[in-house]
Amino acid sequence: MMLALIAAALAGAQGQVVRLEVPHEPGLHEASVVWNGRERPLVRQGQHWMTLLGVDLDTEPGSHEARLQLSFEDGRNASRVESVQVSPVNYPTTELTVAPRYVELSPEDQERANRESREIAEIYSTITPEAHWSEPFTVPIPGTTGGRNFGHRRMFNGQPRAPHSGADLRAATGTPIRAANRGRVVLAKDLFFSGNAVFVDHGLGVYTVYLHLSEIGVRPGELVERGQVLGLAGATGRVTGPHLHWGARIVDARVDPFSLLGPDDGGEAP
Ligand SMILES: [Zn+2]
């Protein structure tokens, strides 16, 4: 029997999440996919196996390979290459003014920022082999507006810096910030650029982050439910004012967190 994907060709724009889904068939007991050089598992949900792939915002437009590997109880293996068509997105440039210490870093701050950046890279390189979530992802501040500035190229005090890897949601200091989905807290502390930060591992390499909080209400290792309060919005770290920076990462891919959302929040339920 021929194995077929639900979608004949997968499409994904720069900075978007792509849902990879394979129908279950008798005897299929393990499935994984190699995407962007890293193997990640698919998990069974009813009659399908699924995982989420991230198309980093700087991925070259064009056709990219996802190598699917299936193994069966009788020892049979099957492998197939799927193509993901990546389309370009023209992200605008924004200019921001922040406290000078966040642009011209002191040697101590530079050392701290480098150390934290290595710690964060280590977190993102971990692929938890199960999905902690089963419901659609949701916005961390229900009913909020704005937050469509993912991917913007940025100038801080006139100097070019990394593109914006999340979405900024309007929020007064003290606004409750809720987990976008079920997952495990893997970081909850003050970071140089991010201020008070909470990172949640949803499994399968999918992470969401909540930055610049005035207060953190969870601890590392804690399993949080979708909608559970993680902390309160604030203006800590490199900011121009109070807001929530909401970010999403799938292994090494920076993706727009809004592309994770379910249909109730205007997304397409990846
Ligand atoms: Zn931001």
PDB file of C-alpha atoms and ligand atoms in Angstrom:
ATOM      1  CA  MET A   1       0.000   0.000   0.000  1.00  0.00           C
ATOM      2  CA  MET A   2       1.241   3.473  -0.866  1.00  0.00           C
ATOM      3  CA  LEU A   3       1.772   5.821   2.024  1.00  0.00           C
ATOM      4  CA  ALA A   4       0.336   9.227   1.389  1.00  0.00           C
ATOM      5  CA  LEU A   5       0.448  12.519   3.186  1.00  0.00           C
ATOM      6  CA  ILE A   6      -2.820  14.358   3.708  1.00  0.00           C
ATOM      7  CA  ALA A   7      -1.416  17.328   1.839  1.00  0.00           C
ATOM      8  CA  ALA A   8       0.427  16.471  -1.366  1.00  0.00           C
ATOM      9  CA  ALA A   9       2.945  19.276  -0.853  1.00  0.00           C
ATOM     10  CA  LEU A  10       3.464  21.214   2.331  1.00  0.00           C
ATOM     11  CA  ALA A  11       3.543  24.989   2.174  1.00  0.00           C
ATOM     12  CA  GLY A  12       5.087  27.303   4.727  1.00  0.00           C
ATOM     13  CA  ALA A  13       6.051  30.951   4.738  1.00  0.00           C
ATOM     14  CA  GLN A  14       9.206  32.254   6.416  1.00  0.00           C
ATOM     15  CA  GLY A  15       8.576  32.390  10.180  1.00  0.00           C
ATOM     16  CA  GLN A  16       5.535  30.073  10.143  1.00  0.00           C
ATOM     17  CA  VAL A  17       4.632  26.729  11.691  1.00  0.00           C
ATOM     18  CA  VAL A  18       3.918  23.783   9.374  1.00  0.00           C
ATOM     19  CA  ARG A  19       1.902  20.845  10.647  1.00  0.00           C
ATOM     20  CA  LEU A  20       3.154  17.492   9.330  1.00  0.00           C
ATOM     21  CA  GLU A  21       0.514  14.791   9.497  1.00  0.00           C
ATOM     22  CA  VAL A  22       0.635  11.154   8.382  1.00  0.00           C
ATOM     23  CA  PRO A  23      -2.335   8.776   8.497  1.00  0.00           C
ATOM     24  CA  HIS A  24      -2.002   5.825  10.863  1.00  0.00           C
ATOM     25  CA  GLU A  25      -1.862   2.398   9.344  1.00  0.00           C
ATOM     26  CA  PRO A  26      -1.830  -1.059  10.918  1.00  0.00           C
ATOM     27  CA  GLY A  27       1.506  -1.982  12.492  1.00  0.00           C
ATOM     28  CA  LEU A  28       2.992   1.525  12.341  1.00  0.00           C
ATOM     29  CA  HIS A  29       4.609   2.016  15.750  1.00  0.00           C
ATOM     30  CA  GLU A  30       7.172   4.781  15.332  1.00  0.00           C
ATOM     31  CA  ALA A  31       7.528   7.784  13.058  1.00  0.00           C
ATOM     32  CA  SER A  32      10.067  10.577  12.877  1.00  0.00           C
ATOM     33  CA  VAL A  33      11.119  13.313  10.504  1.00  0.00           C
ATOM     34  CA  VAL A  34      14.466  14.944   9.780  1.00  0.00           C
ATOM     35  CA  TRP A  35      13.930  18.641   9.190  1.00  0.00           C
ATOM     36  CA  ASN A  36      16.698  21.223   9.056  1.00  0.00           C
ATOM     37  CA  GLY A  37      19.267  18.593  10.080  1.00  0.00           C
ATOM     38  CA  ARG A  38      17.482  17.441  13.262  1.00  0.00           C
ATOM     39  CA  GLU A  39      15.398  14.317  13.735  1.00  0.00           C
ATOM     40  CA  ARG A  40      12.161  14.785  15.685  1.00  0.00           C
ATOM     41  CA  PRO A  41       9.394  12.342  16.565  1.00  0.00           C
ATOM     42  CA  LEU A  42       5.826  12.316  15.315  1.00  0.00           C
ATOM     43  CA  VAL A  43       3.248  11.361  17.944  1.00  0.00           C
ATOM     44  CA  ARG A  44       0.044   9.453  17.376  1.00  0.00           C
ATOM     45  CA  GLN A  45      -3.224  11.355  17.844  1.00  0.00           C
ATOM     46  CA  GLY A  46      -6.139   9.080  16.978  1.00  0.00           C
ATOM     47  CA  GLN A  47      -5.873   8.028  13.351  1.00  0.00           C
ATOM     48  CA  HIS A  48      -2.917  10.312  12.579  1.00  0.00           C
ATOM     49  CA  TRP A  49       0.700  10.856  13.490  1.00  0.00           C
ATOM     50  CA  MET A  50       1.762  14.490  13.748  1.00  0.00           C
ATOM     51  CA  THR A  51       4.524  16.910  14.586  1.00  0.00           C
ATOM     52  CA  LEU A  52       5.081  20.645  14.100  1.00  0.00           C
ATOM     53  CA  LEU A  53       7.905  21.912  11.891  1.00  0.00           C
ATOM     54  CA  GLY A  54       9.199  25.446  12.143  1.00  0.00           C
ATOM     55  CA  VAL A  55      10.255  27.443   9.099  1.00  0.00           C
ATOM     56  CA  ASP A  56      12.799  29.907  10.499  1.00  0.00           C
ATOM     57  CA  LEU A  57      12.211  33.520   9.479  1.00  0.00           C
ATOM     58  CA  ASP A  58      15.555  33.544   7.608  1.00  0.00           C
ATOM     59  CA  THR A  59      15.018  30.246   5.732  1.00  0.00           C
ATOM     60  CA  GLU A  60      15.833  30.578   2.006  1.00  0.00           C
ATOM     61  CA  PRO A  61      12.625  30.636  -0.025  1.00  0.00           C
ATOM     62  CA  GLY A  62      12.131  27.573  -2.240  1.00  0.00           C
ATOM     63  CA  SER A  63      11.806  23.839  -1.780  1.00  0.00           C
ATOM     64  CA  HIS A  64      13.183  22.211   1.399  1.00  0.00           C
ATOM     65  CA  GLU A  65      13.298  18.503   2.256  1.00  0.00           C
ATOM     66  CA  ALA A  66      11.597  16.835   5.203  1.00  0.00           C
ATOM     67  CA  ARG A  67      12.722  13.176   5.411  1.00  0.00           C
ATOM     68  CA  LEU A  68      10.031  11.010   6.973  1.00  0.00           C
ATOM     69  CA  GLN A  69      10.966   7.689   8.617  1.00  0.00           C
ATOM     70  CA  LEU A  70       8.362   5.110   9.573  1.00  0.00           C
ATOM     71  CA  SER A  71       8.955   1.842  11.402  1.00  0.00           C
ATOM     72  CA  PHE A  72       6.529  -1.044  11.710  1.00  0.00           C
ATOM     73  CA  GLU A  73       6.044  -3.747  14.336  1.00  0.00           C
ATOM     74  CA  ASP A  74       7.150  -6.445  11.864  1.00  0.00           C
ATOM     75  CA  GLY A  75      10.563  -4.766  11.524  1.00  0.00           C
ATOM     76  CA  ARG A  76       9.804  -3.080   8.218  1.00  0.00           C
ATOM     77  CA  ASN A  77      11.010   0.479   7.712  1.00  0.00           C
ATOM     78  CA  ALA A  78       9.875   3.032   5.185  1.00  0.00           C
ATOM     79  CA  SER A  79      11.441   6.360   4.353  1.00  0.00           C
ATOM     80  CA  ARG A  80      10.143   9.135   2.155  1.00  0.00           C
ATOM     81  CA  VAL A  81      11.149  12.664   1.302  1.00  0.00           C
ATOM     82  CA  GLU A  82       8.461  15.342   1.468  1.00  0.00           C
ATOM     83  CA  SER A  83       9.009  18.808   0.157  1.00  0.00           C
ATOM     84  CA  VAL A  84       8.087  21.965   2.034  1.00  0.00           C
ATOM     85  CA  GLN A  85       7.637  24.976  -0.233  1.00  0.00           C
ATOM     86  CA  VAL A  86       8.855  28.054   1.635  1.00  0.00           C
ATOM     87  CA  SER A  87       7.543  31.393   0.439  1.00  0.00           C
ATOM     88  CA  PRO A  88       9.247  34.706   1.264  1.00  0.00           C
ATOM     89  CA  VAL A  89       7.801  37.321   3.635  1.00  0.00           C
ATOM     90  CA  ASN A  90       8.829  40.946   3.415  1.00  0.00           C
ATOM     91  CA  TYR A  91       9.270  41.943   7.059  1.00  0.00           C
ATOM     92  CA  PRO A  92       9.471  45.718   7.667  1.00  0.00           C
ATOM     93  CA  THR A  93      12.148  47.550   9.678  1.00  0.00           C
ATOM     94  CA  THR A  94      11.298  49.325  12.933  1.00  0.00           C
ATOM     95  CA  GLU A  95      13.435  51.860  14.812  1.00  0.00           C
ATOM     96  CA  LEU A  96      13.423  51.841  18.606  1.00  0.00           C
ATOM     97  CA  THR A  97      14.992  53.906  21.353  1.00  0.00           C
ATOM     98  CA  VAL A  98      15.983  52.141  24.573  1.00  0.00           C
ATOM     99  CA  ALA A  99      18.254  52.830  27.567  1.00  0.00           C
ATOM    100  CA  PRO A 100      21.877  53.096  26.271  1.00  0.00           C
ATOM    101  CA  ARG A 101      23.060  50.208  28.476  1.00  0.00           C
ATOM    102  CA  TYR A 102      21.066  47.805  26.267  1.00  0.00           C
ATOM    103  CA  VAL A 103      22.882  48.947  23.107  1.00  0.00           C
ATOM    104  CA  GLU A 104      26.410  49.751  24.329  1.00  0.00           C
ATOM    105  CA  LEU A 105      26.916  46.861  26.727  1.00  0.00           C
ATOM    106  CA  SER A 106      29.441  47.046  29.573  1.00  0.00           C
ATOM    107  CA  PRO A 107      31.902  44.096  29.607  1.00  0.00           C
ATOM    108  CA  GLU A 108      29.987  42.597  32.562  1.00  0.00           C
ATOM    109  CA  ASP A 109      26.623  42.920  30.814  1.00  0.00           C
ATOM    110  CA  GLN A 110      28.113  41.515  27.582  1.00  0.00           C
ATOM    111  CA  GLU A 111      29.445  38.515  29.471  1.00  0.00           C
ATOM    112  CA  ARG A 112      26.079  37.989  31.154  1.00  0.00           C
ATOM    113  CA  ALA A 113      24.195  38.313  27.841  1.00  0.00           C
ATOM    114  CA  ASN A 114      26.549  35.775  26.186  1.00  0.00           C
ATOM    115  CA  ARG A 115      26.145  33.320  29.062  1.00  0.00           C
ATOM    116  CA  GLU A 116      22.342  33.613  28.951  1.00  0.00           C
ATOM    117  CA  SER A 117      22.325  33.216  25.195  1.00  0.00           C
ATOM    118  CA  ARG A 118      24.238  29.902  25.526  1.00  0.00           C
ATOM    119  CA  GLU A 119      21.811  28.764  28.246  1.00  0.00           C
ATOM    120  CA  ILE A 120      18.838  29.536  25.992  1.00  0.00           C
ATOM    121  CA  ALA A 121      20.422  27.768  22.984  1.00  0.00           C
ATOM    122  CA  GLU A 122      20.867  24.695  25.204  1.00  0.00           C
ATOM    123  CA  ILE A 123      17.163  24.764  26.152  1.00  0.00           C
ATOM    124  CA  TYR A 124      16.018  25.026  22.529  1.00  0.00           C
ATOM    125  CA  SER A 125      18.298  22.179  21.427  1.00  0.00           C
ATOM    126  CA  THR A 126      16.363  19.766  23.679  1.00  0.00           C
ATOM    127  CA  ILE A 127      13.568  17.903  21.892  1.00  0.00           C
ATOM    128  CA  THR A 128      11.198  16.367  24.455  1.00  0.00           C
ATOM    129  CA  PRO A 129       9.940  13.226  22.664  1.00  0.00           C
ATOM    130  CA  GLU A 130       6.259  13.619  23.631  1.00  0.00           C
ATOM    131  CA  ALA A 131       3.564  16.269  23.138  1.00  0.00           C
ATOM    132  CA  HIS A 132       2.448  17.785  26.459  1.00  0.00           C
ATOM    133  CA  TRP A 133      -0.462  19.456  24.682  1.00  0.00           C
ATOM    134  CA  SER A 134      -3.572  18.141  22.940  1.00  0.00           C
ATOM    135  CA  GLU A 135      -5.750  21.267  22.612  1.00  0.00           C
ATOM    136  CA  PRO A 136      -5.133  24.202  20.224  1.00  0.00           C
ATOM    137  CA  PHE A 137      -2.707  26.947  21.273  1.00  0.00           C
ATOM    138  CA  THR A 138      -4.263  30.174  22.534  1.00  0.00           C
ATOM    139  CA  VAL A 139      -3.234  33.850  23.020  1.00  0.00           C
ATOM    140  CA  PRO A 140      -1.549  34.489  26.435  1.00  0.00           C
ATOM    141  CA  ILE A 141      -3.726  37.596  27.000  1.00  0.00           C
ATOM    142  CA  PRO A 142      -7.251  36.662  25.881  1.00  0.00           C
ATOM    143  CA  GLY A 143      -8.874  39.378  23.779  1.00  0.00           C
ATOM    144  CA  THR A 144      -5.695  41.413  23.323  1.00  0.00           C
ATOM    145  CA  THR A 145      -5.018  43.471  20.211  1.00  0.00           C
ATOM    146  CA  GLY A 146      -1.804  44.134  18.300  1.00  0.00           C
ATOM    147  CA  GLY A 147       1.084  41.723  18.373  1.00  0.00           C
ATOM    148  CA  ARG A 148       1.712  41.516  14.638  1.00  0.00           C
ATOM    149  CA  ASN A 149       5.326  42.700  14.716  1.00  0.00           C
ATOM    150  CA  PHE A 150       7.027  39.301  14.482  1.00  0.00           C
ATOM    151  CA  GLY A 151      10.072  39.267  12.173  1.00  0.00           C
ATOM    152  CA  HIS A 152      10.530  43.041  12.014  1.00  0.00           C
ATOM    153  CA  ARG A 153      14.124  44.052  11.269  1.00  0.00           C
ATOM    154  CA  ARG A 154      15.191  46.309  14.131  1.00  0.00           C
ATOM    155  CA  MET A 155      17.374  49.318  14.751  1.00  0.00           C
ATOM    156  CA  PHE A 156      18.059  50.060  18.442  1.00  0.00           C
ATOM    157  CA  ASN A 157      19.240  53.652  19.005  1.00  0.00           C
ATOM    158  CA  GLY A 158      20.234  53.710  15.320  1.00  0.00           C
ATOM    159  CA  GLN A 159      22.143  50.406  15.373  1.00  0.00           C
ATOM    160  CA  PRO A 160      20.984  47.228  13.582  1.00  0.00           C
ATOM    161  CA  ARG A 161      20.184  44.293  15.880  1.00  0.00           C
ATOM    162  CA  ALA A 162      18.642  40.817  15.528  1.00  0.00           C
ATOM    163  CA  PRO A 163      15.165  40.649  13.971  1.00  0.00           C
ATOM    164  CA  HIS A 164      12.208  40.561  16.340  1.00  0.00           C
ATOM    165  CA  SER A 165      11.700  36.882  17.197  1.00  0.00           C
ATOM    166  CA  GLY A 166       8.282  37.239  18.810  1.00  0.00           C
ATOM    167  CA  ALA A 167       5.081  39.258  18.893  1.00  0.00           C
ATOM    168  CA  ASP A 168       4.560  42.202  21.248  1.00  0.00           C
ATOM    169  CA  LEU A 169       1.118  42.306  22.872  1.00  0.00           C
ATOM    170  CA  ARG A 170      -0.203  45.467  24.463  1.00  0.00           C
ATOM    171  CA  ALA A 171      -0.452  44.960  28.225  1.00  0.00           C
ATOM    172  CA  ALA A 172      -0.462  47.249  31.221  1.00  0.00           C
ATOM    173  CA  THR A 173       1.875  46.293  34.064  1.00  0.00           C
ATOM    174  CA  GLY A 174       0.113  43.697  36.217  1.00  0.00           C
ATOM    175  CA  THR A 175      -1.931  42.072  33.416  1.00  0.00           C
ATOM    176  CA  PRO A 176      -2.086  38.283  34.006  1.00  0.00           C
ATOM    177  CA  ILE A 177      -0.078  36.331  31.403  1.00  0.00           C
ATOM    178  CA  ARG A 178      -1.395  32.856  30.632  1.00  0.00           C
ATOM    179  CA  ALA A 179       0.302  29.757  29.191  1.00  0.00           C
ATOM    180  CA  ALA A 180      -0.575  29.387  25.490  1.00  0.00           C
ATOM    181  CA  ASN A 181      -0.845  25.650  26.010  1.00  0.00           C
ATOM    182  CA  ARG A 182       0.026  22.830  28.359  1.00  0.00           C
ATOM    183  CA  GLY A 183       3.741  22.329  28.947  1.00  0.00           C
ATOM    184  CA  ARG A 184       6.643  22.255  31.360  1.00  0.00           C
ATOM    185  CA  VAL A 185       8.335  25.427  32.662  1.00  0.00           C
ATOM    186  CA  VAL A 186      12.034  25.136  31.773  1.00  0.00           C
ATOM    187  CA  LEU A 187      13.213  28.649  32.698  1.00  0.00           C
ATOM    188  CA  ALA A 188      11.743  31.251  35.046  1.00  0.00           C
ATOM    189  CA  LYS A 189      14.140  34.059  35.970  1.00  0.00           C
ATOM    190  CA  ASP A 190      15.518  37.499  35.157  1.00  0.00           C
ATOM    191  CA  LEU A 191      17.544  37.739  31.909  1.00  0.00           C
ATOM    192  CA  PHE A 192      19.567  40.747  30.718  1.00  0.00           C
ATOM    193  CA  PHE A 193      17.632  41.546  27.512  1.00  0.00           C
ATOM    194  CA  SER A 194      14.374  39.720  28.314  1.00  0.00           C
ATOM    195  CA  GLY A 195      13.868  40.863  31.906  1.00  0.00           C
ATOM    196  CA  ASN A 196      11.721  38.475  33.948  1.00  0.00           C
ATOM    197  CA  ALA A 197      11.195  35.547  31.594  1.00  0.00           C
ATOM    198  CA  VAL A 198       9.224  32.296  31.529  1.00  0.00           C
ATOM    199  CA  PHE A 199      10.004  29.575  28.959  1.00  0.00           C
ATOM    200  CA  VAL A 200       7.563  26.676  28.464  1.00  0.00           C
ATOM    201  CA  ASP A 201       8.490  23.386  26.752  1.00  0.00           C
ATOM    202  CA  HIS A 202       5.376  21.943  25.078  1.00  0.00           C
ATOM    203  CA  GLY A 203       7.246  18.888  23.770  1.00  0.00           C
ATOM    204  CA  LEU A 204       8.367  17.827  20.265  1.00  0.00           C
ATOM    205  CA  GLY A 205      10.788  20.781  20.242  1.00  0.00           C
ATOM    206  CA  VAL A 206       7.974  23.373  20.562  1.00  0.00           C
ATOM    207  CA  TYR A 207       8.638  26.225  23.039  1.00  0.00           C
ATOM    208  CA  THR A 208       6.770  29.427  23.923  1.00  0.00           C
ATOM    209  CA  VAL A 209       8.338  32.308  25.880  1.00  0.00           C
ATOM    210  CA  TYR A 210       6.857  35.197  27.872  1.00  0.00           C
ATOM    211  CA  LEU A 211       9.206  38.145  28.483  1.00  0.00           C
ATOM    212  CA  HIS A 212       9.518  41.489  30.331  1.00  0.00           C
ATOM    213  CA  LEU A 213       7.229  40.349  33.175  1.00  0.00           C
ATOM    214  CA  SER A 214       6.886  42.416  36.357  1.00  0.00           C
ATOM    215  CA  GLU A 215       6.408  39.207  38.361  1.00  0.00           C
ATOM    216  CA  ILE A 216       7.013  35.499  37.768  1.00  0.00           C
ATOM    217  CA  GLY A 217       4.467  33.114  39.290  1.00  0.00           C
ATOM    218  CA  VAL A 218       5.859  29.680  38.317  1.00  0.00           C
ATOM    219  CA  ARG A 219       9.008  27.638  38.900  1.00  0.00           C
ATOM    220  CA  PRO A 220      11.217  25.530  36.602  1.00  0.00           C
ATOM    221  CA  GLY A 221      10.044  21.922  36.391  1.00  0.00           C
ATOM    222  CA  GLU A 222       6.388  22.831  36.952  1.00  0.00           C
ATOM    223  CA  LEU A 223       3.834  21.409  34.507  1.00  0.00           C
ATOM    224  CA  VAL A 224       1.402  24.199  33.569  1.00  0.00           C
ATOM    225  CA  GLU A 225      -2.047  23.893  32.013  1.00  0.00           C
ATOM    226  CA  ARG A 226      -3.276  25.902  29.041  1.00  0.00           C
ATOM    227  CA  GLY A 227      -4.510  29.257  30.383  1.00  0.00           C
ATOM    228  CA  GLN A 228      -2.670  28.961  33.711  1.00  0.00           C
ATOM    229  CA  VAL A 229      -1.218  32.290  34.911  1.00  0.00           C
ATOM    230  CA  LEU A 230       2.588  32.306  34.519  1.00  0.00           C
ATOM    231  CA  GLY A 231       3.170  35.818  35.843  1.00  0.00           C
ATOM    232  CA  LEU A 232       2.213  39.465  35.334  1.00  0.00           C
ATOM    233  CA  ALA A 233       3.052  41.774  32.433  1.00  0.00           C
ATOM    234  CA  GLY A 234       5.689  44.443  33.009  1.00  0.00           C
ATOM    235  CA  ALA A 235       8.554  46.436  31.539  1.00  0.00           C
ATOM    236  CA  THR A 236      11.711  44.610  32.668  1.00  0.00           C
ATOM    237  CA  GLY A 237      14.767  44.200  30.388  1.00  0.00           C
ATOM    238  CA  ARG A 238      15.271  45.928  26.998  1.00  0.00           C
ATOM    239  CA  VAL A 239      11.890  47.602  26.447  1.00  0.00           C
ATOM    240  CA  THR A 240      10.365  50.925  25.458  1.00  0.00           C
ATOM    241  CA  GLY A 241       7.390  50.411  27.807  1.00  0.00           C
ATOM    242  CA  PRO A 242       5.182  47.738  29.417  1.00  0.00           C
ATOM    243  CA  HIS A 243       4.029  44.941  27.099  1.00  0.00           C
ATOM    244  CA  LEU A 244       4.232  41.169  26.734  1.00  0.00           C
ATOM    245  CA  HIS A 245       6.809  39.796  24.321  1.00  0.00           C
ATOM    246  CA  TRP A 246       5.405  36.413  23.309  1.00  0.00           C
ATOM    247  CA  GLY A 247       7.768  34.203  21.369  1.00  0.00           C
ATOM    248  CA  ALA A 248       7.654  30.715  19.842  1.00  0.00           C
ATOM    249  CA  ARG A 249      10.490  28.459  18.825  1.00  0.00           C
ATOM    250  CA  ILE A 250      10.507  25.026  17.222  1.00  0.00           C
ATOM    251  CA  VAL A 251      14.003  23.659  17.880  1.00  0.00           C
ATOM    252  CA  ASP A 252      16.157  26.220  16.056  1.00  0.00           C
ATOM    253  CA  ALA A 253      13.383  27.901  14.057  1.00  0.00           C
ATOM    254  CA  ARG A 254      12.063  31.315  15.118  1.00  0.00           C
ATOM    255  CA  VAL A 255       8.358  31.299  14.272  1.00  0.00           C
ATOM    256  CA  ASP A 256       5.489  33.730  14.703  1.00  0.00           C
ATOM    257  CA  PRO A 257       3.590  32.546  17.814  1.00  0.00           C
ATOM    258  CA  PHE A 258       0.329  33.565  16.107  1.00  0.00           C
ATOM    259  CA  SER A 259       0.983  30.799  13.548  1.00  0.00           C
ATOM    260  CA  LEU A 260       0.524  28.263  16.401  1.00  0.00           C
ATOM    261  CA  LEU A 261      -3.024  29.357  17.183  1.00  0.00           C
ATOM    262  CA  GLY A 262      -6.176  27.335  16.876  1.00  0.00           C
ATOM    263  CA  PRO A 263      -9.204  28.430  14.814  1.00  0.00           C
ATOM    264  CA  ASP A 264     -10.946  30.130  17.785  1.00  0.00           C
ATOM    265  CA  ASP A 265      -8.081  32.619  17.920  1.00  0.00           C
ATOM    266  CA  GLY A 266      -7.942  33.225  14.173  1.00  0.00           C
ATOM    267  CA  GLY A 267      -5.284  30.582  13.443  1.00  0.00           C
ATOM    268  CA  GLU A 268      -5.398  27.404  11.403  1.00  0.00           C
ATOM    269  CA  ALA A 269      -4.865  24.856  14.193  1.00  0.00           C
ATOM    270  CA  PRO A 270      -1.384  23.547  13.456  1.00  0.00           C
TER     271      PRO A 270
HETATM  272 ZN    ZN B   1       9.313  41.985  21.642  1.00  0.00          ZN
END
